[in-house]
Amino acid sequence: MTSSEPTGQQPIGTESAAAEPAADAPVAQGRPDGQPKGFDLATLLAERGGERYDLHSRYLNHQLPRMLHTIGFDKVYERAEGAHFWDAEGNDYLDMLAGFGVMGLGRHHPVVRKALHDVLDAGLPDLTRFDCQPLPGLLAEKLLGHAPHLDRVFFGNSGTEAVETALKFARYATGRPRVLYCKHSFHGLTTGSLSVNGEAGFQEGFAPLLPDTAIEIGDLDALARELKRGDVAAMIIEPIQGHGVYIPPPGYLRAAQELLHKHKALLICDEVQTGIGRTGAFWAYQHEEGVEPDLVTVAKTLSGGYVPVGATLGRDWIFKKVYSSMDRVLVHSASFGSNAQAMAAGLATLAVVEDEQLVENSRVMGDLLRTRLAALTDRYELLKDVRGRGLMIGIEFGRPKSLGLRSRWTMLQAARKGLFAQMVVVPLLQRHHILTQVSGDHVEIIKLIPPLVVDEADVDRFVTSFTEVMDDAHGGGGLMWDFGKTLVKQAVANR
C-alpha cells in the first residue's frame, strides 16, 4: 500500500479531516491564487527559468556564462531524449558529448526512470548506516560479473571519489607512499586525484599535493626506473586517455602490470570514462589480453544519467587489509555512498547495457564513425589524425602545407593553441546543431563521446556536417575565419 492510498482510519490523536479547526489555531498562509503553500517545480521553472544565465553569473562560476556567450553556446535547451535535445525554438541537436560521458544511455532512458520511480515508491529505510540493504550487494555482484578477477566494491558518489578510494587503498595495502601516473592524464579534481592529474593547468595554485610522479604513457623504461626506488604503491592509468584520446602502445598495459607486480606495486585502471561499453568492450583494459588490474574505478555511465555514483572494484586481499578489524569498519566511507537511488540507477543501467547490446553498438557505430572520418584525412590537409576505440574518438588537426591556410593557422597558434579546434566546434553547434568539445586545454583535438545509443543516422549526420565545416575551413570561408579572429581577440584579452 502506498502512502497516498486511504487507510479508512485516522491517525491517533488527530481530528477528522472534516473537523473545524480550533478558534485559536494558526491559519495556513496560501499563495495569491488561493492554493496552499508548497514547492512546485514546474511553477518555479516557468517563473524563473529565463534567468538561468543571470543566476549563474551572480551565484555560481561567473566565467561559465561569459565563455558561453563569447562562443555562441548560450542556448536555451528545453527537453532531451536519447542522443538528442531540443531548444526553445524546437531545433533538434545531436549530442556528441554525452555530458562528458555521464549520459552513456542517452537522456531519460525509460528503464532507469522507472527504476527510480520504483525505488522512491518503495519507501526503503535507506542510509540507516547500521544495516545491510540488498541493492548495494546486488549492484556489486553485477559489476564484478564483468571483472571476474576482482572480488569487492566500494561505492562512492563520483569518479574522483572512486579514484581517491583507489589511491588510499593502494597506499594502505602496500605500505608505500608514491603513485605513478601518466602525463596528459585526468583522474579528477579533489586533492588526491589532482596529485595524479597529468595536466599542470589543473594543479596550479593548489599545492602542496601528494608526492606522486608523472611518466610518459608507453615508457616502460621510465616505469622501471621509478619502481627501482622501492616506494611506489601503484600506477594509475586510463586505458585510453580522455584528454586527447591517446591510446597506450600495444602490449604496454600487460608489460606495465608485470613490472608493477614484480616490484610488489599495484595497477589501477581508471575506467571512469572508458568503462561500461564506451570503447566497444565493457572495460577498456579488456582490449589487451592478460590485463587484470588490481583496482578499477568507474562512474559516469553507471549513473544512468540521473544519480551521481562512483565505484572502486578491487581484489579481496586489498579490501581485507584496509578493513582489517571491526575497529576499522568505517575507516573509509562515504555519507551518501550506496544510497538506494544510485544503486537502483546502476542496476537499471547495467540491465539496459545488456538488453540493448550497447557494448556491441558502441563497437559497431564507433568503427563506422571512425572509418568514415579517417577517410577524410587525405582530403583535408588540416586534418591530421583520427583515432580511438568504440565511441571514444579523437579528431586531431595539424599545420597545413598550403601557404594561405598556413598563415591563418599560424595566426591562431600565436594567440593560443587550440583555437582552430574551437573554430570547428562552434559552427558544428551553431550551423549544424551538433554539440562537441575540444579535448583539453591547448590541444587541437576534438573528442567525440556520444551516448552509446547513437545509430547510423546520427553517424551520417555528424560526418556530413563535419565535412561541410572542413570544406568551409579549407575553402577560406569568411564566416569561419572571421570567427577565428574573434577567438584570437578573446585569447589575447585573457592573457
Short mmCIF file of C-alpha atoms in Angstrom, two decimals:
data_model
loop_
_atom_site.label_atom_id
_atom_site.label_comp_id
_atom_site.label_asym_id
_atom_site.label_seq_id
_atom_site.Cartn_x
_atom_site.Cartn_y
_atom_site.Cartn_z
CA MET A 1 0.00 0.00 0.00
CA THR A 2 1.43 3.42 -0.92
CA SER A 3 1.29 6.44 1.35
CA SER A 4 -1.30 8.06 -0.94
CA GLU A 5 -3.84 5.27 -0.50
CA PRO A 6 -6.63 5.76 2.10
CA THR A 7 -6.49 3.50 5.15
CA GLY A 8 -10.03 4.03 6.43
CA GLN A 9 -8.57 5.18 9.76
CA GLN A 10 -7.49 8.48 11.23
CA PRO A 11 -4.08 8.68 12.92
CA ILE A 12 -4.36 8.50 16.70
CA GLY A 13 -4.57 11.94 18.31
CA THR A 14 -5.73 13.78 15.18
CA GLU A 15 -9.06 15.22 14.21
CA SER A 16 -11.14 14.10 11.25
CA ALA A 17 -10.35 15.89 8.01
CA ALA A 18 -13.85 17.38 8.14
CA ALA A 19 -13.44 18.80 11.64
CA GLU A 20 -13.34 22.58 12.07
CA PRO A 21 -10.01 24.00 13.25
CA ALA A 22 -9.79 25.35 16.76
CA ALA A 23 -10.56 29.03 17.09
CA ASP A 24 -7.02 29.84 18.17
CA ALA A 25 -5.32 27.60 15.56
CA PRO A 26 -2.92 29.39 13.17
CA VAL A 27 -4.30 29.92 9.68
CA ALA A 28 -2.20 28.39 6.90
CA GLN A 29 -0.88 31.01 4.52
CA GLY A 30 -1.69 30.34 0.89
CA ARG A 31 -0.43 31.61 -2.45
CA PRO A 32 -2.16 34.61 -4.07
CA ASP A 33 -4.12 32.20 -6.27
CA GLY A 34 -5.61 30.60 -3.16
CA GLN A 35 -3.60 27.39 -3.42
CA PRO A 36 -1.73 26.14 -0.32
CA LYS A 37 1.95 26.93 0.04
CA GLY A 38 4.48 24.32 -1.04
CA PHE A 39 7.15 23.54 -3.57
CA ASP A 40 6.08 23.36 -7.20
CA LEU A 41 8.98 22.72 -9.56
CA ALA A 42 7.04 23.41 -12.76
CA THR A 43 5.89 26.79 -11.46
CA LEU A 44 9.37 27.70 -10.29
CA LEU A 45 10.91 26.88 -13.67
CA ALA A 46 8.16 28.71 -15.53
CA GLU A 47 8.66 31.81 -13.41
CA ARG A 48 12.46 31.85 -13.11
CA GLY A 49 13.84 29.62 -15.87
CA GLY A 50 14.50 32.58 -18.13
CA GLU A 51 17.00 33.92 -15.59
CA ARG A 52 19.34 30.92 -15.96
CA TYR A 53 22.40 32.74 -17.31
CA ASP A 54 21.98 35.68 -14.94
CA LEU A 55 21.65 33.33 -11.95
CA HIS A 56 24.87 31.57 -12.90
CA SER A 57 26.65 34.90 -13.33
CA ARG A 58 25.56 36.07 -9.89
CA TYR A 59 25.82 32.95 -7.74
CA LEU A 60 27.92 30.25 -9.45
CA ASN A 61 31.02 30.17 -11.66
CA HIS A 62 30.72 33.57 -13.37
CA GLN A 63 33.18 32.58 -16.10
CA LEU A 64 30.88 29.84 -17.46
CA PRO A 65 28.14 32.12 -18.84
CA ARG A 66 30.83 34.54 -20.02
CA MET A 67 32.50 31.78 -22.03
CA LEU A 68 29.19 30.51 -23.42
CA HIS A 69 28.16 33.99 -24.54
CA THR A 70 31.54 34.54 -26.23
CA ILE A 71 31.42 31.43 -28.41
CA GLY A 72 27.68 31.47 -29.02
CA PHE A 73 26.91 28.40 -26.93
CA ASP A 74 24.39 30.27 -24.75
CA LYS A 75 21.42 28.20 -25.93
CA VAL A 76 18.21 27.54 -24.04
CA TYR A 77 17.55 23.81 -24.16
CA GLU A 78 14.09 22.74 -23.14
CA ARG A 79 13.92 18.96 -23.35
CA ALA A 80 16.04 15.92 -24.14
CA GLU A 81 15.70 12.27 -25.09
CA GLY A 82 18.27 9.68 -26.09
CA ALA A 83 21.12 11.24 -28.07
CA HIS A 84 19.16 14.41 -28.87
CA PHE A 85 17.89 17.55 -27.19
CA TRP A 86 15.77 20.48 -28.35
CA ASP A 87 15.97 24.23 -27.80
CA ALA A 88 13.17 26.71 -27.16
CA GLU A 89 12.54 27.02 -30.90
CA GLY A 90 12.17 23.27 -31.33
CA ASN A 91 15.51 22.76 -33.09
CA ASP A 92 16.92 19.23 -32.81
CA TYR A 93 20.52 18.97 -31.54
CA LEU A 94 22.70 15.86 -31.80
CA ASP A 95 24.66 15.22 -28.62
CA MET A 96 28.23 14.04 -29.29
CA LEU A 97 29.37 14.97 -25.78
CA ALA A 98 27.03 12.94 -23.52
CA GLY A 99 27.58 15.26 -20.57
CA PHE A 100 31.33 14.43 -20.57
CA GLY A 101 30.34 10.77 -20.71
CA VAL A 102 27.68 10.74 -17.99
CA MET A 103 24.84 10.21 -20.46
CA GLY A 104 26.03 6.82 -21.72
CA LEU A 105 22.45 5.63 -22.12
CA GLY A 106 21.34 8.92 -23.57
CA ARG A 107 18.95 11.18 -21.72
CA HIS A 108 15.89 9.99 -19.83
CA HIS A 109 16.04 6.30 -20.55
CA PRO A 110 12.61 4.87 -19.62
CA VAL A 111 14.05 1.82 -17.81
CA VAL A 112 16.17 3.99 -15.50
CA ARG A 113 13.30 6.41 -14.96
CA LYS A 114 11.02 3.56 -13.93
CA ALA A 115 13.66 2.14 -11.58
CA LEU A 116 13.96 5.49 -9.83
CA HIS A 117 10.20 5.87 -9.52
CA ASP A 118 10.04 2.34 -8.13
CA VAL A 119 12.77 2.84 -5.54
CA LEU A 120 11.19 6.09 -4.33
CA ASP A 121 7.76 4.50 -4.13
CA ALA A 122 9.22 1.57 -2.18
CA GLY A 123 9.95 3.86 0.80
CA LEU A 124 13.08 1.91 1.73
CA PRO A 125 14.80 2.59 5.08
CA ASP A 126 17.81 3.98 3.23
CA LEU A 127 21.17 5.02 4.71
CA THR A 128 20.46 3.91 8.26
CA ARG A 129 24.24 3.24 8.38
CA PHE A 130 23.68 0.24 10.64
CA ASP A 131 22.10 -2.35 8.40
CA CYS A 132 22.87 -4.07 5.10
CA GLN A 133 20.43 -3.20 2.33
CA PRO A 134 20.25 -5.56 -0.67
CA LEU A 135 20.72 -3.11 -3.55
CA PRO A 136 24.45 -2.34 -2.98
CA GLY A 137 25.27 -6.05 -2.83
CA LEU A 138 23.26 -6.74 -5.98
CA LEU A 139 24.96 -3.94 -7.92
CA ALA A 140 28.40 -5.05 -6.72
CA GLU A 141 27.61 -8.58 -7.82
CA LYS A 142 26.63 -7.38 -11.32
CA LEU A 143 29.72 -5.19 -11.70
CA LEU A 144 32.08 -7.92 -10.53
CA GLY A 145 30.50 -10.27 -13.05
CA HIS A 146 32.21 -8.14 -15.69
CA ALA A 147 35.55 -8.27 -13.84
CA PRO A 148 35.74 -11.85 -12.52
CA HIS A 149 39.32 -11.49 -11.23
CA LEU A 150 38.14 -8.84 -8.74
CA ASP A 151 36.20 -9.51 -5.57
CA ARG A 152 34.83 -6.45 -3.79
CA VAL A 153 33.39 -3.00 -4.44
CA PHE A 154 33.32 0.33 -2.60
CA PHE A 155 30.56 2.74 -3.66
CA GLY A 156 31.02 6.50 -3.52
CA ASN A 157 29.39 9.36 -5.36
CA SER A 158 31.65 10.35 -8.26
CA GLY A 159 34.63 9.46 -10.39
CA THR A 160 37.04 11.50 -8.32
CA GLU A 161 35.83 9.73 -5.15
CA ALA A 162 36.41 6.39 -6.83
CA VAL A 163 39.97 7.47 -7.65
CA GLU A 164 40.54 8.76 -4.11
CA THR A 165 39.45 5.37 -2.81
CA ALA A 166 41.83 3.54 -5.13
CA LEU A 167 44.76 5.78 -4.12
CA LYS A 168 44.07 5.31 -0.42
CA PHE A 169 43.61 1.55 -0.72
CA ALA A 170 46.79 1.15 -2.77
CA ARG A 171 48.86 3.12 -0.27
CA TYR A 172 47.48 1.25 2.72
CA ALA A 173 47.67 -2.20 1.14
CA THR A 174 51.30 -1.78 0.03
CA GLY A 175 52.54 0.43 2.84
CA ARG A 176 54.12 2.75 0.28
CA PRO A 177 53.51 6.47 -0.33
CA ARG A 178 54.02 7.17 -4.03
CA VAL A 179 51.72 6.66 -7.02
CA LEU A 180 52.84 6.93 -10.63
CA TYR A 181 50.61 8.47 -13.29
CA CYS A 182 50.87 9.44 -16.95
CA LYS A 183 51.40 12.84 -18.46
CA HIS A 184 48.24 14.28 -20.06
CA SER A 185 46.06 12.10 -17.80
CA PHE A 186 42.93 13.22 -16.00
CA HIS A 187 41.71 11.47 -12.84
CA GLY A 188 39.63 14.11 -11.05
CA LEU A 189 39.97 17.40 -9.22
CA THR A 190 39.87 16.65 -5.50
CA THR A 191 43.26 16.92 -3.82
CA GLY A 192 44.31 13.29 -4.01
CA SER A 193 43.18 12.76 -7.59
CA LEU A 194 44.62 16.17 -8.50
CA SER A 195 48.00 14.85 -7.38
CA VAL A 196 47.86 12.29 -10.19
CA ASN A 197 46.46 14.71 -12.77
CA GLY A 198 48.72 14.97 -15.81
CA GLU A 199 47.55 18.44 -16.83
CA ALA A 200 49.56 21.08 -14.98
CA GLY A 201 46.92 23.76 -15.52
CA PHE A 202 44.56 22.00 -13.12
CA GLN A 203 47.25 21.78 -10.42
CA GLU A 204 48.47 25.39 -10.48
CA GLY A 205 47.80 27.22 -7.23
CA PHE A 206 46.60 24.17 -5.29
CA ALA A 207 49.94 22.96 -3.90
CA PRO A 208 51.17 21.21 -1.85
CA LEU A 209 49.93 17.99 -3.38
CA LEU A 210 50.84 14.37 -2.69
CA PRO A 211 54.36 13.19 -3.66
CA ASP A 212 53.32 11.43 -6.85
CA THR A 213 55.29 11.21 -10.10
CA ALA A 214 54.36 11.64 -13.76
CA ILE A 215 55.83 9.46 -16.53
CA GLU A 216 55.18 9.29 -20.25
CA ILE A 217 52.46 6.90 -21.32
CA GLY A 218 54.07 3.91 -23.02
CA ASP A 219 57.52 4.50 -21.48
CA LEU A 220 58.38 1.19 -19.77
CA ASP A 221 61.95 2.32 -19.03
CA ALA A 222 60.67 5.29 -17.03
CA LEU A 223 58.30 2.99 -15.16
CA ALA A 224 61.13 0.58 -14.34
CA ARG A 225 63.36 3.41 -13.08
CA GLU A 226 60.70 4.68 -10.70
CA LEU A 227 59.87 1.20 -9.42
CA LYS A 228 63.53 0.55 -8.51
CA ARG A 229 63.25 3.24 -5.83
CA GLY A 230 61.05 0.84 -3.85
CA ASP A 231 58.47 3.38 -2.67
CA VAL A 232 55.82 3.02 -5.39
CA ALA A 233 52.40 1.82 -4.26
CA ALA A 234 50.76 1.77 -7.68
CA MET A 235 50.47 3.20 -11.14
CA ILE A 236 47.13 4.68 -12.17
CA ILE A 237 46.32 4.83 -15.86
CA GLU A 238 43.41 5.48 -18.19
CA PRO A 239 43.37 2.66 -20.77
CA ILE A 240 42.55 5.47 -23.22
CA GLN A 241 43.38 8.98 -22.07
CA GLY A 242 40.36 11.25 -22.14
CA HIS A 243 42.38 14.42 -22.75
CA GLY A 244 43.49 13.90 -26.32
CA VAL A 245 42.20 10.34 -26.79
CA TYR A 246 45.70 8.86 -26.58
CA ILE A 247 45.95 5.05 -26.62
CA PRO A 248 48.92 3.28 -24.99
CA PRO A 249 51.14 1.29 -27.38
CA PRO A 250 50.10 -2.35 -27.94
CA GLY A 251 51.27 -4.55 -25.09
CA TYR A 252 52.06 -1.66 -22.75
CA LEU A 253 49.39 -2.36 -20.13
CA ARG A 254 50.36 -6.03 -19.88
CA ALA A 255 54.08 -5.22 -19.63
CA ALA A 256 53.44 -2.45 -17.07
CA GLN A 257 51.34 -4.84 -14.99
CA GLU A 258 54.17 -7.39 -14.95
CA LEU A 259 56.71 -4.76 -13.91
CA LEU A 260 54.46 -3.43 -11.17
CA HIS A 261 53.75 -6.86 -9.73
CA LYS A 262 57.44 -7.78 -9.87
CA HIS A 263 58.08 -4.80 -7.58
CA LYS A 264 55.01 -5.55 -5.41
CA ALA A 265 53.13 -2.50 -6.69
CA LEU A 266 49.55 -2.34 -7.98
CA LEU A 267 47.93 -1.49 -11.31
CA ILE A 268 44.95 0.87 -11.08
CA CYS A 269 42.86 1.27 -14.24
CA ASP A 270 40.76 4.41 -14.26
CA GLU A 271 37.64 3.45 -16.23
CA VAL A 272 35.54 6.39 -15.06
CA GLN A 273 35.01 7.50 -18.65
CA THR A 274 36.09 4.43 -20.63
CA GLY A 275 34.12 1.85 -18.65
CA ILE A 276 30.74 0.22 -19.31
CA GLY A 277 30.97 -0.09 -23.07
CA ARG A 278 32.38 3.27 -24.10
CA THR A 279 35.28 1.76 -26.10
CA GLY A 280 33.47 -1.24 -27.59
CA ALA A 281 34.37 -3.54 -24.68
CA PHE A 282 32.82 -3.46 -21.23
CA TRP A 283 36.18 -2.29 -19.80
CA ALA A 284 38.77 -0.60 -21.99
CA TYR A 285 41.58 -2.67 -20.43
CA GLN A 286 39.94 -5.75 -21.97
CA HIS A 287 41.24 -4.72 -25.39
CA GLU A 288 44.61 -6.09 -24.29
CA GLU A 289 44.81 -9.78 -23.42
CA GLY A 290 46.07 -10.74 -19.98
CA VAL A 291 45.49 -7.38 -18.27
CA GLU A 292 43.89 -7.81 -14.85
CA PRO A 293 44.10 -4.57 -12.83
CA ASP A 294 44.26 -4.76 -9.04
CA LEU A 295 41.85 -1.82 -8.70
CA VAL A 296 39.35 -0.41 -11.20
CA THR A 297 37.43 2.86 -10.92
CA VAL A 298 34.12 3.52 -12.67
CA ALA A 299 31.42 6.22 -12.61
CA LYS A 300 29.73 8.40 -15.29
CA THR A 301 27.64 5.94 -17.37
CA LEU A 302 26.89 3.86 -14.25
CA SER A 303 24.64 6.71 -13.08
CA GLY A 304 22.14 6.21 -15.90
CA GLY A 305 22.41 9.98 -16.28
CA TYR A 306 20.46 10.62 -13.10
CA VAL A 307 22.07 9.87 -9.74
CA PRO A 308 25.78 10.51 -9.07
CA VAL A 309 27.61 7.27 -8.31
CA GLY A 310 31.18 6.03 -8.34
CA ALA A 311 32.62 2.59 -7.67
CA THR A 312 36.04 1.17 -6.90
CA LEU A 313 36.47 -2.53 -7.65
CA GLY A 314 39.38 -4.39 -6.11
CA ARG A 315 40.99 -7.61 -5.03
CA ASP A 316 39.85 -9.30 -1.84
CA TRP A 317 43.23 -9.02 -0.08
CA ILE A 318 43.35 -5.25 -0.63
CA PHE A 319 39.94 -4.70 0.95
CA LYS A 320 40.78 -7.05 3.82
CA LYS A 321 43.94 -5.11 4.58
CA VAL A 322 42.09 -1.80 4.65
CA TYR A 323 39.18 -3.16 6.69
CA SER A 324 41.38 -5.40 8.82
CA SER A 325 39.27 -5.38 12.01
CA MET A 326 35.93 -4.23 13.38
CA ASP A 327 37.73 -1.17 14.74
CA ARG A 328 38.41 -0.16 11.13
CA VAL A 329 34.92 -0.83 9.81
CA LEU A 330 34.38 2.85 8.95
CA VAL A 331 37.98 3.78 8.19
CA HIS A 332 36.90 4.65 4.64
CA SER A 333 33.28 5.52 3.94
CA ALA A 334 31.01 7.98 2.12
CA SER A 335 27.93 9.59 3.66
CA PHE A 336 25.79 9.08 0.56
CA GLY A 337 27.62 6.03 -0.76
CA SER A 338 25.42 3.04 -1.63
CA ASN A 339 22.22 5.10 -1.42
CA ALA A 340 19.18 3.33 -2.82
CA GLN A 341 18.55 5.71 -5.71
CA ALA A 342 22.12 5.42 -7.02
CA MET A 343 22.13 1.65 -6.65
CA ALA A 344 18.78 1.34 -8.47
CA ALA A 345 20.05 3.57 -11.26
CA GLY A 346 23.22 1.48 -11.54
CA LEU A 347 21.32 -1.81 -11.68
CA ALA A 348 18.91 -0.44 -14.29
CA THR A 349 21.83 0.90 -16.34
CA LEU A 350 23.61 -2.45 -16.44
CA ALA A 351 20.33 -4.13 -17.44
CA VAL A 352 19.91 -1.68 -20.34
CA VAL A 353 23.52 -2.14 -21.46
CA GLU A 354 22.94 -5.88 -21.62
CA ASP A 355 19.40 -5.93 -23.02
CA GLU A 356 20.07 -3.35 -25.74
CA GLN A 357 23.55 -4.72 -26.54
CA LEU A 358 25.10 -1.28 -26.11
CA VAL A 359 28.67 -2.58 -25.87
CA GLU A 360 28.24 -4.09 -29.33
CA ASN A 361 26.52 -0.93 -30.60
CA SER A 362 29.42 1.14 -29.32
CA ARG A 363 31.87 -1.06 -31.22
CA VAL A 364 29.88 -1.11 -34.48
CA MET A 365 28.88 2.57 -34.54
CA GLY A 366 32.34 3.61 -33.34
CA ASP A 367 34.05 1.64 -36.10
CA LEU A 368 31.71 3.16 -38.68
CA LEU A 369 32.22 6.71 -37.44
CA ARG A 370 35.99 6.41 -37.10
CA THR A 371 36.38 4.77 -40.52
CA ARG A 372 34.36 7.44 -42.28
CA LEU A 373 36.23 10.25 -40.55
CA ALA A 374 39.64 8.66 -41.15
CA ALA A 375 38.84 8.53 -44.86
CA LEU A 376 38.79 12.35 -44.84
CA THR A 377 42.44 12.75 -43.77
CA ASP A 378 43.65 12.57 -47.38
CA ARG A 379 41.05 15.12 -48.42
CA TYR A 380 41.78 17.82 -45.82
CA GLU A 381 45.31 18.96 -45.07
CA LEU A 382 44.19 20.49 -41.75
CA LEU A 383 43.00 17.06 -40.58
CA LYS A 384 46.00 15.28 -39.03
CA ASP A 385 44.63 12.14 -37.37
CA VAL A 386 41.50 10.24 -36.36
CA ARG A 387 41.92 7.69 -33.56
CA GLY A 388 40.12 5.94 -30.74
CA ARG A 389 38.10 2.86 -29.88
CA GLY A 390 34.37 2.35 -29.87
CA LEU A 391 32.52 5.60 -29.26
CA MET A 392 35.56 7.43 -27.89
CA ILE A 393 37.16 9.17 -30.86
CA GLY A 394 39.75 11.91 -31.18
CA ILE A 395 39.92 14.17 -34.25
CA GLU A 396 43.28 15.95 -34.34
CA PHE A 397 44.13 18.93 -36.51
CA GLY A 398 47.62 19.94 -37.63
CA ARG A 399 49.66 22.51 -39.52
CA PRO A 400 48.63 22.66 -43.20
CA LYS A 401 51.05 22.75 -46.13
CA SER A 402 49.46 25.36 -48.40
CA LEU A 403 50.59 28.95 -47.81
CA GLY A 404 47.15 30.52 -47.37
CA LEU A 405 45.93 28.02 -44.81
CA ARG A 406 49.30 28.01 -43.06
CA SER A 407 49.21 31.77 -42.46
CA ARG A 408 45.75 31.54 -40.87
CA TRP A 409 46.82 28.54 -38.80
CA THR A 410 49.91 30.40 -37.58
CA MET A 411 47.79 33.38 -36.55
CA LEU A 412 45.61 31.17 -34.37
CA GLN A 413 48.56 29.27 -32.88
CA ALA A 414 50.31 32.52 -31.96
CA ALA A 415 47.29 33.62 -29.98
CA ARG A 416 46.52 30.32 -28.27
CA LYS A 417 46.91 26.69 -29.20
CA GLY A 418 43.52 25.02 -29.51
CA LEU A 419 41.69 27.85 -31.25
CA PHE A 420 41.33 26.03 -34.56
CA ALA A 421 39.62 23.09 -32.88
CA GLN A 422 37.30 25.60 -31.18
CA MET A 423 36.65 27.14 -34.61
CA VAL A 424 35.36 23.74 -35.75
CA VAL A 425 33.29 23.08 -32.63
CA VAL A 426 31.42 26.39 -32.87
CA PRO A 427 29.95 26.03 -36.41
CA LEU A 428 29.13 22.40 -35.67
CA LEU A 429 26.79 23.72 -32.99
CA GLN A 430 25.63 26.99 -34.49
CA ARG A 431 25.08 25.84 -38.08
CA HIS A 432 24.54 22.10 -37.73
CA HIS A 433 23.17 21.78 -34.19
CA ILE A 434 25.78 19.23 -33.07
CA LEU A 435 27.37 19.55 -29.64
CA THR A 436 31.04 18.54 -29.34
CA GLN A 437 34.03 19.60 -27.23
CA VAL A 438 37.70 20.47 -27.58
CA SER A 439 39.56 17.66 -25.83
CA GLY A 440 41.52 19.56 -23.22
CA ASP A 441 43.37 22.84 -22.91
CA HIS A 442 45.89 23.92 -25.55
CA VAL A 443 45.24 20.95 -27.88
CA GLU A 444 43.94 20.92 -31.43
CA ILE A 445 41.78 17.86 -30.83
CA ILE A 446 38.03 17.37 -30.78
CA LYS A 447 36.78 14.46 -28.69
CA LEU A 448 33.61 12.58 -29.61
CA ILE A 449 31.95 10.65 -26.77
CA PRO A 450 28.28 10.40 -27.79
CA PRO A 451 25.68 8.32 -25.95
CA LEU A 452 26.09 4.62 -26.61
CA VAL A 453 22.63 4.57 -28.22
CA VAL A 454 23.59 6.57 -31.34
CA ASP A 455 22.59 4.97 -34.62
CA GLU A 456 23.73 5.06 -38.24
CA ALA A 457 21.60 8.12 -38.98
CA ASP A 458 23.39 10.02 -36.21
CA VAL A 459 26.77 8.95 -37.60
CA ASP A 460 25.78 10.10 -41.08
CA ARG A 461 24.56 13.44 -39.72
CA PHE A 462 27.83 14.09 -37.93
CA VAL A 463 30.09 13.11 -40.84
CA THR A 464 28.05 15.19 -43.31
CA SER A 465 28.14 18.24 -41.03
CA PHE A 466 31.83 17.84 -40.20
CA THR A 467 32.62 17.59 -43.92
CA GLU A 468 30.80 20.86 -44.61
CA VAL A 469 32.71 22.62 -41.84
CA MET A 470 36.03 21.33 -43.16
CA ASP A 471 35.09 22.37 -46.70
CA ASP A 472 34.49 25.88 -45.35
CA ALA A 473 37.81 25.93 -43.49
CA HIS A 474 39.82 24.78 -46.50
CA GLY A 475 37.94 27.00 -48.92
CA GLY A 476 38.79 30.12 -46.95
CA GLY A 477 35.20 30.52 -45.80
CA GLY A 478 34.81 34.02 -44.42
CA LEU A 479 32.40 33.21 -41.60
CA MET A 480 34.64 30.60 -40.03
CA TRP A 481 37.90 32.55 -40.20
CA ASP A 482 36.17 35.76 -39.12
CA PHE A 483 35.09 33.91 -36.01
CA GLY A 484 38.70 32.83 -35.60
CA LYS A 485 39.66 36.50 -35.33
CA THR A 486 37.12 36.90 -32.55
CA LEU A 487 38.68 33.99 -30.70
CA VAL A 488 42.14 35.49 -31.15
CA LYS A 489 41.00 38.80 -29.63
CA GLN A 490 39.43 36.94 -26.72
CA ALA A 491 42.57 34.85 -26.14
CA VAL A 492 44.81 37.95 -26.16
CA ALA A 493 42.48 39.81 -23.80
CA ASN A 494 42.59 36.94 -21.29
CA ARG A 495 46.40 36.83 -21.07
#
